mmCIF file of N, CA and C in Angstrom:
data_model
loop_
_atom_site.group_PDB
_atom_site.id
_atom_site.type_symbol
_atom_site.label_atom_id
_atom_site.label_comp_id
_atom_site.label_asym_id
_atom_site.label_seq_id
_atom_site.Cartn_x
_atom_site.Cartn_y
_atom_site.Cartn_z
ATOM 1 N N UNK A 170 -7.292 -42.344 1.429
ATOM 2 C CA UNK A 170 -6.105 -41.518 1.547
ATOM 3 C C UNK A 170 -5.124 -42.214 2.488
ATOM 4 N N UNK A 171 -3.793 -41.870 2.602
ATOM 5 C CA UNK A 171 -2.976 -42.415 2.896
ATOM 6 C C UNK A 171 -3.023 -42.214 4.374
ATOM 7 N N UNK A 172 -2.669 -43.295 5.863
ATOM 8 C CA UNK A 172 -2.890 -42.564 6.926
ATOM 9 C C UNK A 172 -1.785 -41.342 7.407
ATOM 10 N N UNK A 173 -0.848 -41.482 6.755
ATOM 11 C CA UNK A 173 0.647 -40.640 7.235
ATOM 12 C C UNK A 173 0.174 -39.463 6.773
ATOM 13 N N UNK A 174 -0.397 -39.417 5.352
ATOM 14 C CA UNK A 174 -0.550 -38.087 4.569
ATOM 15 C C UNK A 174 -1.789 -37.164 5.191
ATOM 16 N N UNK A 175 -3.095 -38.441 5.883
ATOM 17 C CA UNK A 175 -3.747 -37.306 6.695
ATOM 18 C C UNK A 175 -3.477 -36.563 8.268
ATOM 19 N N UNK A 176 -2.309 -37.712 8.313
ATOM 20 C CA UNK A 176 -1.789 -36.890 9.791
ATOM 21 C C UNK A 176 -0.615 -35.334 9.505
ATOM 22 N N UNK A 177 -0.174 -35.750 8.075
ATOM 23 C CA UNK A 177 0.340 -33.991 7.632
ATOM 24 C C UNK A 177 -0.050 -33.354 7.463
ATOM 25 N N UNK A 178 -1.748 -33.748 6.859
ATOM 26 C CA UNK A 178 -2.748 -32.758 6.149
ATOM 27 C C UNK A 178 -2.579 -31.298 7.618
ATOM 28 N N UNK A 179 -3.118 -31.623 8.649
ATOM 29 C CA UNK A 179 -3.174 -30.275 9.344
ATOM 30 C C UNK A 179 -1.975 -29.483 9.460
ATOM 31 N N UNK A 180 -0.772 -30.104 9.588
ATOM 32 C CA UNK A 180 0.988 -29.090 9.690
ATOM 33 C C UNK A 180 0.832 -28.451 8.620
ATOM 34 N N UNK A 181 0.585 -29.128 7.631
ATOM 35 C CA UNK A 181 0.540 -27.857 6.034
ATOM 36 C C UNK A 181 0.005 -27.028 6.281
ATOM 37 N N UNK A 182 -1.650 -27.077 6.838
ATOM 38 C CA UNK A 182 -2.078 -26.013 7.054
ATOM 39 C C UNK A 182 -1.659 -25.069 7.753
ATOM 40 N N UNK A 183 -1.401 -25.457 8.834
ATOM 41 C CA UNK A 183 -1.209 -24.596 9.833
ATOM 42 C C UNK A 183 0.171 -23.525 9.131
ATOM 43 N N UNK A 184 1.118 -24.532 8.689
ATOM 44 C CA UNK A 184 2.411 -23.819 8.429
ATOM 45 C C UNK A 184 2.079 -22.882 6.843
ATOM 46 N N UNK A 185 0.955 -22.672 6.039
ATOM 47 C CA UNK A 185 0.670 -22.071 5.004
ATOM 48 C C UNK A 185 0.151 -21.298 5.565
ATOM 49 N N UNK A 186 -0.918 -21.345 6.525
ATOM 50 C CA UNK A 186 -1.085 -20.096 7.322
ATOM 51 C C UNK A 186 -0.767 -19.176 7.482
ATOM 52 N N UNK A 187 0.275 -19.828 8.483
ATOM 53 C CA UNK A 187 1.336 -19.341 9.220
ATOM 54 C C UNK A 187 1.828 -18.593 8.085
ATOM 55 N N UNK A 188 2.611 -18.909 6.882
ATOM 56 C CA UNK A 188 3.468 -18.226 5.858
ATOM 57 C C UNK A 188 2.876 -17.109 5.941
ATOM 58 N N UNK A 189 1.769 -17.123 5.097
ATOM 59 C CA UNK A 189 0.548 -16.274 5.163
ATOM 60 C C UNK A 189 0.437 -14.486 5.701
ATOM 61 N N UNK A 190 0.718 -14.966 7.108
ATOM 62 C CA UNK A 190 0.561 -14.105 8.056
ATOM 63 C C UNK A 190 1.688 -13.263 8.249
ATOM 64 N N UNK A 191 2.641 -14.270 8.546
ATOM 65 C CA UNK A 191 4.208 -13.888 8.250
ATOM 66 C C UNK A 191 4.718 -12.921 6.828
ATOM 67 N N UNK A 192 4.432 -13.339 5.631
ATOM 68 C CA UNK A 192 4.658 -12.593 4.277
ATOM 69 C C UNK A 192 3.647 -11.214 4.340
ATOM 70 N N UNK A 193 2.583 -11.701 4.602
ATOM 71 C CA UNK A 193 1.264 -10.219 4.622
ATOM 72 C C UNK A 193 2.159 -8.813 5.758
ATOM 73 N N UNK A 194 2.719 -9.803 7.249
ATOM 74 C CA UNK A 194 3.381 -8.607 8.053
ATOM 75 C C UNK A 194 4.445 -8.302 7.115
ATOM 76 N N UNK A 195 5.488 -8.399 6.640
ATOM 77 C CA UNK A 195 6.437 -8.360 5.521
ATOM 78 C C UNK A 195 5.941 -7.086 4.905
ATOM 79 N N UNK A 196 5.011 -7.659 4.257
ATOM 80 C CA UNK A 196 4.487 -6.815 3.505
ATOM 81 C C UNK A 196 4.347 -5.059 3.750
ATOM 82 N N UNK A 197 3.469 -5.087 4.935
ATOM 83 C CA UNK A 197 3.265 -3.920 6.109
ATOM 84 C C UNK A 197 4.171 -2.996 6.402
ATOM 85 N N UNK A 198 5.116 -3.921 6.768
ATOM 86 C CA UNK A 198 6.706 -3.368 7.182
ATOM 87 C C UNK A 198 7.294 -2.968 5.936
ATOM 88 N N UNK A 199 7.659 -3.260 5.356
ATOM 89 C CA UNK A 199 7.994 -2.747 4.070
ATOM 90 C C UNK A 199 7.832 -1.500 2.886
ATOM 91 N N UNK A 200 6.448 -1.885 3.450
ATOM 92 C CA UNK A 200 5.344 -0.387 2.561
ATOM 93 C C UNK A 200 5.486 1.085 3.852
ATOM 94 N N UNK A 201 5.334 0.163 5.014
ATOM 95 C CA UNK A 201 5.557 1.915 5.814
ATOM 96 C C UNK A 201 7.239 2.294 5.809
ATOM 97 N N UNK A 202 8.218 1.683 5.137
ATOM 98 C CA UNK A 202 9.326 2.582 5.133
ATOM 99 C C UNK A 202 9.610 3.057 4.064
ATOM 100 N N UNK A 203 8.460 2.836 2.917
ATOM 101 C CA UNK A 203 8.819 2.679 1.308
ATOM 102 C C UNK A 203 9.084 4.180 0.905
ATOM 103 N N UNK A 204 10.576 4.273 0.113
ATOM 104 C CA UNK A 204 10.893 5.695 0.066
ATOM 105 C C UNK A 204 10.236 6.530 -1.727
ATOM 106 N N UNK A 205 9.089 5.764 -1.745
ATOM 107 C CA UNK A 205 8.837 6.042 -3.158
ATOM 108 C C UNK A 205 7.494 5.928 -3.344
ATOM 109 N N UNK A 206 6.645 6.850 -4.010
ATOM 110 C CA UNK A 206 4.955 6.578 -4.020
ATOM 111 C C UNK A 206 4.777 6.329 -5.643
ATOM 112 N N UNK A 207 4.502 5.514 -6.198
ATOM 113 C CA UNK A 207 4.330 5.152 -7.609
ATOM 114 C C UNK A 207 3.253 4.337 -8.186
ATOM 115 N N UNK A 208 2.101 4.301 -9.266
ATOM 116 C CA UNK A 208 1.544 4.206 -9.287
ATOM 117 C C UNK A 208 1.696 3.325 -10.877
ATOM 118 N N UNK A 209 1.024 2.078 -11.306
ATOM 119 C CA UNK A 209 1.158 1.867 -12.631
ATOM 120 C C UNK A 209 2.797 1.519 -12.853
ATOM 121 N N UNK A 210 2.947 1.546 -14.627
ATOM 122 C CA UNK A 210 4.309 0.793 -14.920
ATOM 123 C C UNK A 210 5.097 2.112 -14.750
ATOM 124 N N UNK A 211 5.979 1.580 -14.187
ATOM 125 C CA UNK A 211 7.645 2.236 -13.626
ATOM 126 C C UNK A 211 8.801 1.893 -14.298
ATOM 127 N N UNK A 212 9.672 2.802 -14.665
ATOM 128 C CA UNK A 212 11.128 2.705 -14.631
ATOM 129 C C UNK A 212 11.450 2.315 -16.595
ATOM 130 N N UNK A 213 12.107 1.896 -16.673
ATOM 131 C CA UNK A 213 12.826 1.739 -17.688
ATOM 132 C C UNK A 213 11.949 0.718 -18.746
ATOM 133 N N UNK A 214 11.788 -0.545 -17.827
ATOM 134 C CA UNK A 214 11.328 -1.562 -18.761
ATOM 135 C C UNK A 214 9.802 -1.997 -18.243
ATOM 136 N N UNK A 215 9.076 -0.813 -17.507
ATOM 137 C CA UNK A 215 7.693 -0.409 -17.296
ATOM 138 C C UNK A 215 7.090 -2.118 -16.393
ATOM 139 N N UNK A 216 7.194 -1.697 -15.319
ATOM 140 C CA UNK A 216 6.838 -2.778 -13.918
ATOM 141 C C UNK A 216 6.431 -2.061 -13.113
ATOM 142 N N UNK A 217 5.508 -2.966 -12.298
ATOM 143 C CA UNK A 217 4.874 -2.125 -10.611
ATOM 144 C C UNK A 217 5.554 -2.218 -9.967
ATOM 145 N N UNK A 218 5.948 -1.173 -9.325
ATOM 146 C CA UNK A 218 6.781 -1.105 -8.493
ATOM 147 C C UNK A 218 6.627 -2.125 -7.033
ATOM 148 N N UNK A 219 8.032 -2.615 -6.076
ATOM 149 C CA UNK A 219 7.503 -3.237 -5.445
ATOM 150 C C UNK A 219 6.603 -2.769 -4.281
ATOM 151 N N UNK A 220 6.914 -1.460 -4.063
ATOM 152 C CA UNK A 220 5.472 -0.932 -3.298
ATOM 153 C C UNK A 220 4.270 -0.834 -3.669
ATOM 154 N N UNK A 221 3.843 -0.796 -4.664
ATOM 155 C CA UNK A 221 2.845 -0.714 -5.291
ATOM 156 C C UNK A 221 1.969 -2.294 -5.495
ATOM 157 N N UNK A 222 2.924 -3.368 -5.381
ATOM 158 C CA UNK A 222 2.771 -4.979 -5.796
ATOM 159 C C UNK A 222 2.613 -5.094 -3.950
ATOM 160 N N UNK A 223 3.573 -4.438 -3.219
ATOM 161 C CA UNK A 223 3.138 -4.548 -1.264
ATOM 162 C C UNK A 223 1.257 -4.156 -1.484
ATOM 163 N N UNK A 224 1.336 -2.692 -1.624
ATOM 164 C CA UNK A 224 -0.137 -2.328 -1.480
ATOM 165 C C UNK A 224 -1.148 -2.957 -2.222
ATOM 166 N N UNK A 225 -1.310 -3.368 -3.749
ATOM 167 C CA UNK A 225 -1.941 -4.417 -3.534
ATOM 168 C C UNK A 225 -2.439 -5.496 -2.997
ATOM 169 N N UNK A 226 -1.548 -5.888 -2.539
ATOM 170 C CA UNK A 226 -1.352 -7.696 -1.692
ATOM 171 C C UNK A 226 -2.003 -7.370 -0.833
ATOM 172 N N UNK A 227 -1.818 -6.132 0.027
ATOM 173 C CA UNK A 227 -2.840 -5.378 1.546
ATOM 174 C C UNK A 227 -3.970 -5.421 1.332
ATOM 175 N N UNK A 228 -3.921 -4.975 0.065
ATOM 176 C CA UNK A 228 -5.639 -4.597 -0.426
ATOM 177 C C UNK A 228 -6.386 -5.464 -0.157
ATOM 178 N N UNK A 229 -5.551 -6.575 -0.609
ATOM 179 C CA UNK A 229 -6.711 -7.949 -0.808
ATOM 180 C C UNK A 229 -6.801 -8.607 0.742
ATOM 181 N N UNK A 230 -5.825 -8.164 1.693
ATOM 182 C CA UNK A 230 -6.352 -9.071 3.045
ATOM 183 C C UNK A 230 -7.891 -8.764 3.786
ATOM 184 N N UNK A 231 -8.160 -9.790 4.573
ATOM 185 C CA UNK A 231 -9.509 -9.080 5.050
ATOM 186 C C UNK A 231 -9.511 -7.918 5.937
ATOM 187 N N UNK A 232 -8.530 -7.837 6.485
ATOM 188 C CA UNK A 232 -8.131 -6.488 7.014
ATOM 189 C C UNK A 232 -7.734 -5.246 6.892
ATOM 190 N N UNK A 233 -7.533 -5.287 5.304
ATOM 191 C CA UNK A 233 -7.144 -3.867 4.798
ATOM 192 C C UNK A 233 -7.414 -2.559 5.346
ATOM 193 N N UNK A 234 -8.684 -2.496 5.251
ATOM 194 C CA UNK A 234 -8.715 -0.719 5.450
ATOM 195 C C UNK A 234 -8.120 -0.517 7.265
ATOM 196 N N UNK A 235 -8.264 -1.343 8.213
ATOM 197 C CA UNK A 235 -7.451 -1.337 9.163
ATOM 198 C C UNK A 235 -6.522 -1.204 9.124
ATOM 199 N N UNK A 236 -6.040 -2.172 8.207
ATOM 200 C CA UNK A 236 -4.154 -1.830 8.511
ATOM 201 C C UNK A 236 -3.740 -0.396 7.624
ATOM 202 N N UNK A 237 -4.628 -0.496 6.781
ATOM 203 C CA UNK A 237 -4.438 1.263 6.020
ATOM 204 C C UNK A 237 -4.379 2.400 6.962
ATOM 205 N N UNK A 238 -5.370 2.367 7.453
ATOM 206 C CA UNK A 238 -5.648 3.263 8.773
ATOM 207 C C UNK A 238 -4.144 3.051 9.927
ATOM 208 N N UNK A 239 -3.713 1.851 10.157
ATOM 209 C CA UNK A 239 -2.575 1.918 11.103
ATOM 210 C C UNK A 239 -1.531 2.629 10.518
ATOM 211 N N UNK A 240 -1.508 2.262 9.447
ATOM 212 C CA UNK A 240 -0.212 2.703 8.546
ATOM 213 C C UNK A 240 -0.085 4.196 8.262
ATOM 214 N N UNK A 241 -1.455 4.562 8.042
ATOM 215 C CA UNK A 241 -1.537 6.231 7.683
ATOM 216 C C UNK A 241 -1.128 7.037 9.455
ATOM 217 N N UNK A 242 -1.945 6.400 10.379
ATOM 218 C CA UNK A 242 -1.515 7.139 11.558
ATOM 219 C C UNK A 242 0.060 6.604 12.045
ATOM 220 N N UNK A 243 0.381 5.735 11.949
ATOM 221 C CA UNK A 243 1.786 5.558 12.538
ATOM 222 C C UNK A 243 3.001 6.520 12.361
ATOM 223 N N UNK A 244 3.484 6.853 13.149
ATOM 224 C CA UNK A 244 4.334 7.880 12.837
ATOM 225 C C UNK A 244 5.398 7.636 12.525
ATOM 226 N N UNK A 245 5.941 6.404 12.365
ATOM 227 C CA UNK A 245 7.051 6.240 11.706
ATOM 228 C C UNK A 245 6.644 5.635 9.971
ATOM 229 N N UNK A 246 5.469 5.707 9.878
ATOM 230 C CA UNK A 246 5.251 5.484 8.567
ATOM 231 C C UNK A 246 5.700 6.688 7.607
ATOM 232 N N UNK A 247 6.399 6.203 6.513
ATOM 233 C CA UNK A 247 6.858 7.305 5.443
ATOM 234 C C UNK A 247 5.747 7.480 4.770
ATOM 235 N N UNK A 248 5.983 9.326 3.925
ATOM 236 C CA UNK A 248 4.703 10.127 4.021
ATOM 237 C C UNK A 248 4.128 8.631 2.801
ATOM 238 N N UNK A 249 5.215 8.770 2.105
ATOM 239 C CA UNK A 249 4.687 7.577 0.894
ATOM 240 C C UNK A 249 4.004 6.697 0.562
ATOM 241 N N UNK A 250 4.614 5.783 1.832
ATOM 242 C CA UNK A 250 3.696 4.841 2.730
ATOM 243 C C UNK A 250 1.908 5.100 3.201
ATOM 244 N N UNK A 251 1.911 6.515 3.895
ATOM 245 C CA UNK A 251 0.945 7.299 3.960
ATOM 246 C C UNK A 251 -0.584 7.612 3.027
ATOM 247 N N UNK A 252 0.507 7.798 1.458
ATOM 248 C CA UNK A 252 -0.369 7.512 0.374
ATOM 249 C C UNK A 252 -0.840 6.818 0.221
ATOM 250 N N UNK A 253 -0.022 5.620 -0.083
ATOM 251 C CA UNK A 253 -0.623 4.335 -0.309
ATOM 252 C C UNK A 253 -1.852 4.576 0.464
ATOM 253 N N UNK A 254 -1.826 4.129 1.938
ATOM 254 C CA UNK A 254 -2.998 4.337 2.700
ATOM 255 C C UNK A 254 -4.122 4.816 2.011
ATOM 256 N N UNK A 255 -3.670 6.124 2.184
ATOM 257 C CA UNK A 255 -4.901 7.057 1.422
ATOM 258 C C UNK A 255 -5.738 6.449 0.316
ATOM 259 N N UNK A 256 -4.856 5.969 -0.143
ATOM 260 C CA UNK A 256 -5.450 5.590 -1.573
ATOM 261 C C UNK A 256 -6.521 4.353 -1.288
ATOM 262 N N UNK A 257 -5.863 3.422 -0.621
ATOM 263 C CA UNK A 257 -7.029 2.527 0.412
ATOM 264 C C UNK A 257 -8.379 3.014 1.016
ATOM 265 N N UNK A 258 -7.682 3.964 1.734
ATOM 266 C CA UNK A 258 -8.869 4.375 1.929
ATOM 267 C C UNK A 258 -10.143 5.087 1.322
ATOM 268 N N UNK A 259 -9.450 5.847 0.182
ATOM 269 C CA UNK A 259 -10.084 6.353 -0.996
ATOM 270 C C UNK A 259 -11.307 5.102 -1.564
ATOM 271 N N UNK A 260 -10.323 3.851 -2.058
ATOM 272 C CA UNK A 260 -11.172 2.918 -2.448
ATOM 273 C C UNK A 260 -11.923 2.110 -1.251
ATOM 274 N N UNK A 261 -11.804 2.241 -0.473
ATOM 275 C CA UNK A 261 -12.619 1.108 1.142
ATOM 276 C C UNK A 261 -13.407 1.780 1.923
ATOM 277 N N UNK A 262 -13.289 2.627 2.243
ATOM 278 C CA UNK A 262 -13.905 3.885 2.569
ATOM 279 C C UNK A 262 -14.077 5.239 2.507
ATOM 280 N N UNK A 263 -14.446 5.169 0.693
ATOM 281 C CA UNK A 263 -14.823 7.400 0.761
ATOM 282 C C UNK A 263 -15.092 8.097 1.795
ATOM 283 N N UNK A 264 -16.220 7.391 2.381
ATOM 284 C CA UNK A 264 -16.457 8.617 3.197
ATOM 285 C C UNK A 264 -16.155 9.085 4.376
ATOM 286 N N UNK A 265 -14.780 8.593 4.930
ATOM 287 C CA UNK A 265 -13.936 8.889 5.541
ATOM 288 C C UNK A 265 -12.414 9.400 5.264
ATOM 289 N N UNK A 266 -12.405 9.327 3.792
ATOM 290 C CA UNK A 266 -11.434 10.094 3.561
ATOM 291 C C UNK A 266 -10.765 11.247 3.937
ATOM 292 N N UNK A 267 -11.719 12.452 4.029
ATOM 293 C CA UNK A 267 -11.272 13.465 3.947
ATOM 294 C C UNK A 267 -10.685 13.676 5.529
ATOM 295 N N UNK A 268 -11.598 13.080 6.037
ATOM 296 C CA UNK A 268 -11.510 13.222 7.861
ATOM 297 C C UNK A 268 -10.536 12.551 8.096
ATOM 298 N N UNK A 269 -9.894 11.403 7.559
ATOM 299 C CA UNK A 269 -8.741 10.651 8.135
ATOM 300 C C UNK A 269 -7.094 11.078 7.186
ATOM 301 N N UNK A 270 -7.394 12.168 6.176
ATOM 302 C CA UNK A 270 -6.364 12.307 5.866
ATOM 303 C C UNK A 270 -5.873 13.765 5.562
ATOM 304 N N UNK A 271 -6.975 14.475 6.766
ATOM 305 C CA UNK A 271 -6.859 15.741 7.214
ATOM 306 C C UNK A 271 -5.554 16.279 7.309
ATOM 307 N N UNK A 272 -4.709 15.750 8.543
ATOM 308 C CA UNK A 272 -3.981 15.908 9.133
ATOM 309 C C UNK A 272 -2.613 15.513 8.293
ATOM 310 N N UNK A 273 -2.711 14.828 7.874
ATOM 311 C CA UNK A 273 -1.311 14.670 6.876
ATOM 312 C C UNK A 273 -1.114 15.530 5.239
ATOM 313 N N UNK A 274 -2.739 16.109 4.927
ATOM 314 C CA UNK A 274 -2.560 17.492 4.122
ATOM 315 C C UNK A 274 -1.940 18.619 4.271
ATOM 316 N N UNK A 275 -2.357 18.509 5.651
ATOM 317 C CA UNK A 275 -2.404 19.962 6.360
ATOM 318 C C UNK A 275 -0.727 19.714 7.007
ATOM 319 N N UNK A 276 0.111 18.569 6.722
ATOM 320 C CA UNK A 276 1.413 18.569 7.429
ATOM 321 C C UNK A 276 2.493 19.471 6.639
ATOM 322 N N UNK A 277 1.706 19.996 4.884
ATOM 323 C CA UNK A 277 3.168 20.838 4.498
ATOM 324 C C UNK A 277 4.373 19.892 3.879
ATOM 325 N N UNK A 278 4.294 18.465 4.081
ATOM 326 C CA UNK A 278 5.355 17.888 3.568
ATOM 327 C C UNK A 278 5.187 17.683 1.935
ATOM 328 N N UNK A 279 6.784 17.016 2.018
ATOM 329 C CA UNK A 279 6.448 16.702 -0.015
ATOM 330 C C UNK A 279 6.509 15.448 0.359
ATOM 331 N N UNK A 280 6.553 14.774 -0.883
ATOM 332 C CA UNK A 280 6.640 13.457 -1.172
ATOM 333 C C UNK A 280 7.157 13.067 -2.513
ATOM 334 N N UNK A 281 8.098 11.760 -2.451
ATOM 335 C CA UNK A 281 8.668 11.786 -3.454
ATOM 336 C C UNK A 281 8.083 10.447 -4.518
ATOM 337 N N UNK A 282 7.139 10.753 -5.625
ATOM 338 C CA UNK A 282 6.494 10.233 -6.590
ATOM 339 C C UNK A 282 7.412 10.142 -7.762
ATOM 340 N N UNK A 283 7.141 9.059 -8.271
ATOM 341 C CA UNK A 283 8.027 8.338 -9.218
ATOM 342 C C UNK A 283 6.831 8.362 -10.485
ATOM 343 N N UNK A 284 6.716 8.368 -11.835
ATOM 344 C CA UNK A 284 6.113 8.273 -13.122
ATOM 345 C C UNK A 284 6.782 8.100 -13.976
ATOM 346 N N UNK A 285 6.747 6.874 -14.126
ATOM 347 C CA UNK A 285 7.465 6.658 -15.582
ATOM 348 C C UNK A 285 8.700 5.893 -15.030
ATOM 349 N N UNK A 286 9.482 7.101 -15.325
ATOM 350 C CA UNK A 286 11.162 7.180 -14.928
ATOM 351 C C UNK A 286 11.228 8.386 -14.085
ATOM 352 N N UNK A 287 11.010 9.177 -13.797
ATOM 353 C CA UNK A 287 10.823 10.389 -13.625
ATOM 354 C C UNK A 287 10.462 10.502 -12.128
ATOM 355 N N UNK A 288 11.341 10.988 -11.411
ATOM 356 C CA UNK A 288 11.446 10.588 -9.998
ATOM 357 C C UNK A 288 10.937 12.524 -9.728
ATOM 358 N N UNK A 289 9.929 12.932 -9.036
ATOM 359 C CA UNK A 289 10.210 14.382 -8.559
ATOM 360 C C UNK A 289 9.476 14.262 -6.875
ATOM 361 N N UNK A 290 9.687 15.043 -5.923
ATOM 362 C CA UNK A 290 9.323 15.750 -5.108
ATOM 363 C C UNK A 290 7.509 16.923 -5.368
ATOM 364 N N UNK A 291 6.862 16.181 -4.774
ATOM 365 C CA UNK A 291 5.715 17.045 -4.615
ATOM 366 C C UNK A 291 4.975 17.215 -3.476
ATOM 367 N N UNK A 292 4.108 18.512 -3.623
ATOM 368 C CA UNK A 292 3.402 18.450 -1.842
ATOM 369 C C UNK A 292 2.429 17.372 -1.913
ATOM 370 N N UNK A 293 2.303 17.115 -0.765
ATOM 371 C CA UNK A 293 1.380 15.979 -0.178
ATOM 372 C C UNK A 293 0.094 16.208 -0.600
ATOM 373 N N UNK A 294 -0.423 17.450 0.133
ATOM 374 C CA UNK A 294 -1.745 18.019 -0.390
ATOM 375 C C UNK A 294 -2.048 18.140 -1.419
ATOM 376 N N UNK A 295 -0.732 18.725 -2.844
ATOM 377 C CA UNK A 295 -1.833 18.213 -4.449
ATOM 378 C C UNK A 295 -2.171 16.772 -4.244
ATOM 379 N N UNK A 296 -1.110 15.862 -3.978
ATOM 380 C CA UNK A 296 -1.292 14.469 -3.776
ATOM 381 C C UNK A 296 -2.345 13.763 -3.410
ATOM 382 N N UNK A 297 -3.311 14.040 -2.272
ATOM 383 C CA UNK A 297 -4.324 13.609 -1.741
ATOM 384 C C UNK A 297 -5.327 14.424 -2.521
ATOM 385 N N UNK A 298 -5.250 15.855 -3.101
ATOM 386 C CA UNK A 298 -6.582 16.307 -3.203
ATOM 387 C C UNK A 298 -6.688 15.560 -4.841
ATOM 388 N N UNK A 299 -5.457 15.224 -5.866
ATOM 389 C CA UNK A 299 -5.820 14.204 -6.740
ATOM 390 C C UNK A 299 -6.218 12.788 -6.131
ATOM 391 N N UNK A 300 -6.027 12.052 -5.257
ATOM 392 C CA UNK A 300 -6.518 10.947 -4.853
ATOM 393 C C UNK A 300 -7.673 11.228 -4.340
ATOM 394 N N UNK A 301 -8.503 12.544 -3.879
ATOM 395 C CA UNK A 301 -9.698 12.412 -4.036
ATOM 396 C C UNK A 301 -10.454 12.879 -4.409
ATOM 397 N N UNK A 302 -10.212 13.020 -5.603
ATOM 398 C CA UNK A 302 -11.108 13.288 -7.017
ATOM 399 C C UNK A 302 -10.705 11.861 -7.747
ATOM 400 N N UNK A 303 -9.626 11.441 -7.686
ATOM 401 C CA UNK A 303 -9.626 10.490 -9.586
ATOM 402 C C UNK A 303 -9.275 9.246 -8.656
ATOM 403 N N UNK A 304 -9.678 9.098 -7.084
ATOM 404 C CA UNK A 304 -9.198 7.626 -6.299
ATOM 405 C C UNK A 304 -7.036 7.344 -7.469
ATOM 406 N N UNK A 305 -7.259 5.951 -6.935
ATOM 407 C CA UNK A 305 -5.776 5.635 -7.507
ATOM 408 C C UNK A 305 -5.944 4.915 -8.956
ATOM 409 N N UNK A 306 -6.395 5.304 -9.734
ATOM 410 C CA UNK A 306 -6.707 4.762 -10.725
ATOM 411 C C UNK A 306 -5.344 5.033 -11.758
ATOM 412 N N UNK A 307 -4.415 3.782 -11.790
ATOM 413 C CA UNK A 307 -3.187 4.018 -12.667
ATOM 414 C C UNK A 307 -3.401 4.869 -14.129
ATOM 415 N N UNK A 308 -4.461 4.488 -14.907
ATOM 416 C CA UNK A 308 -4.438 5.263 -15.482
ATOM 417 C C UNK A 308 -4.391 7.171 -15.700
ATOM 418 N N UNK A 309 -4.708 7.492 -14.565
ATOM 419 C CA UNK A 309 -4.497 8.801 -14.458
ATOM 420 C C UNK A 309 -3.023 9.302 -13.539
ATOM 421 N N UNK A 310 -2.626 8.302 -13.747
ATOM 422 C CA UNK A 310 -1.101 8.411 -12.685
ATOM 423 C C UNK A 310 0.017 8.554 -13.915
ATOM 424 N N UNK A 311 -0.307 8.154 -14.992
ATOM 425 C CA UNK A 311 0.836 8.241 -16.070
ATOM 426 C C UNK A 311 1.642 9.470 -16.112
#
């Protein structure tokens, strides 16, 4: 190998990393202000929404159900945002569900869920008590 190219070999790394870490916080930030909870294909010409393409990407870090958990308690997280969580946690840890998403049932708020095209306002609590029975399984989100 070339000697110049193995003295770059480590900056790449470091700086893909780095991206890494940087795009994943992005990510975070993004999903706790997200003014929309949507599940499956959306909108007109049927795409995941980009919150939905954020919460994935979370899913897959090794840290997920942590940062789910930050995100659900943070209080400036939108209730939406919130879901998402839930729904994490639904799939990462059942059996803490109910106990960690007590308190945001019991808050009385709505939330505004998107299907399809079809934008409405609903309470939180149908919201979670379908996420824990049918988890987030798009197909039952249609």
């Amino acid at each position: 190998m070339n000697p110049p190219l193995l003295l770059a070999w480590p900056l790449l790394v470091i700086t893909c990393s780095s991206w890494a870490a940087t795009s994943l916080q992005s990510d975070i930030d993004q999903l706790q202000k997200t003014p929309t909870f949507a599940l499956g294909q959306v909108g007109f010409i049927g795409h995941l929404s980009e919150s939905e393409q954020r919460y994935r990407r979370i899913l897959q870090s090794p840290d997920a159900l942590e940062t789910f958990k930050r995100i659900l308690a943070h209080e400036d997280s939108s209730t939406e945002a919130r879901l998402y969580a839930a729904c994490a946690i639904r799939a990462l840890a059942p059996g803490d569900f109910e106990r960690l998403t007590n308190t945001l049932g019991l808050s009385g708020k709505k939330v505004s869920i998107l299907r399809t095209d079809i934008l409405n306002r609903e309470p939180v609590k149908e919201q979670l008590a379908a996420i824990a029975s049918n988890g987030c399984n798009e197909a039952y989100w249609k």
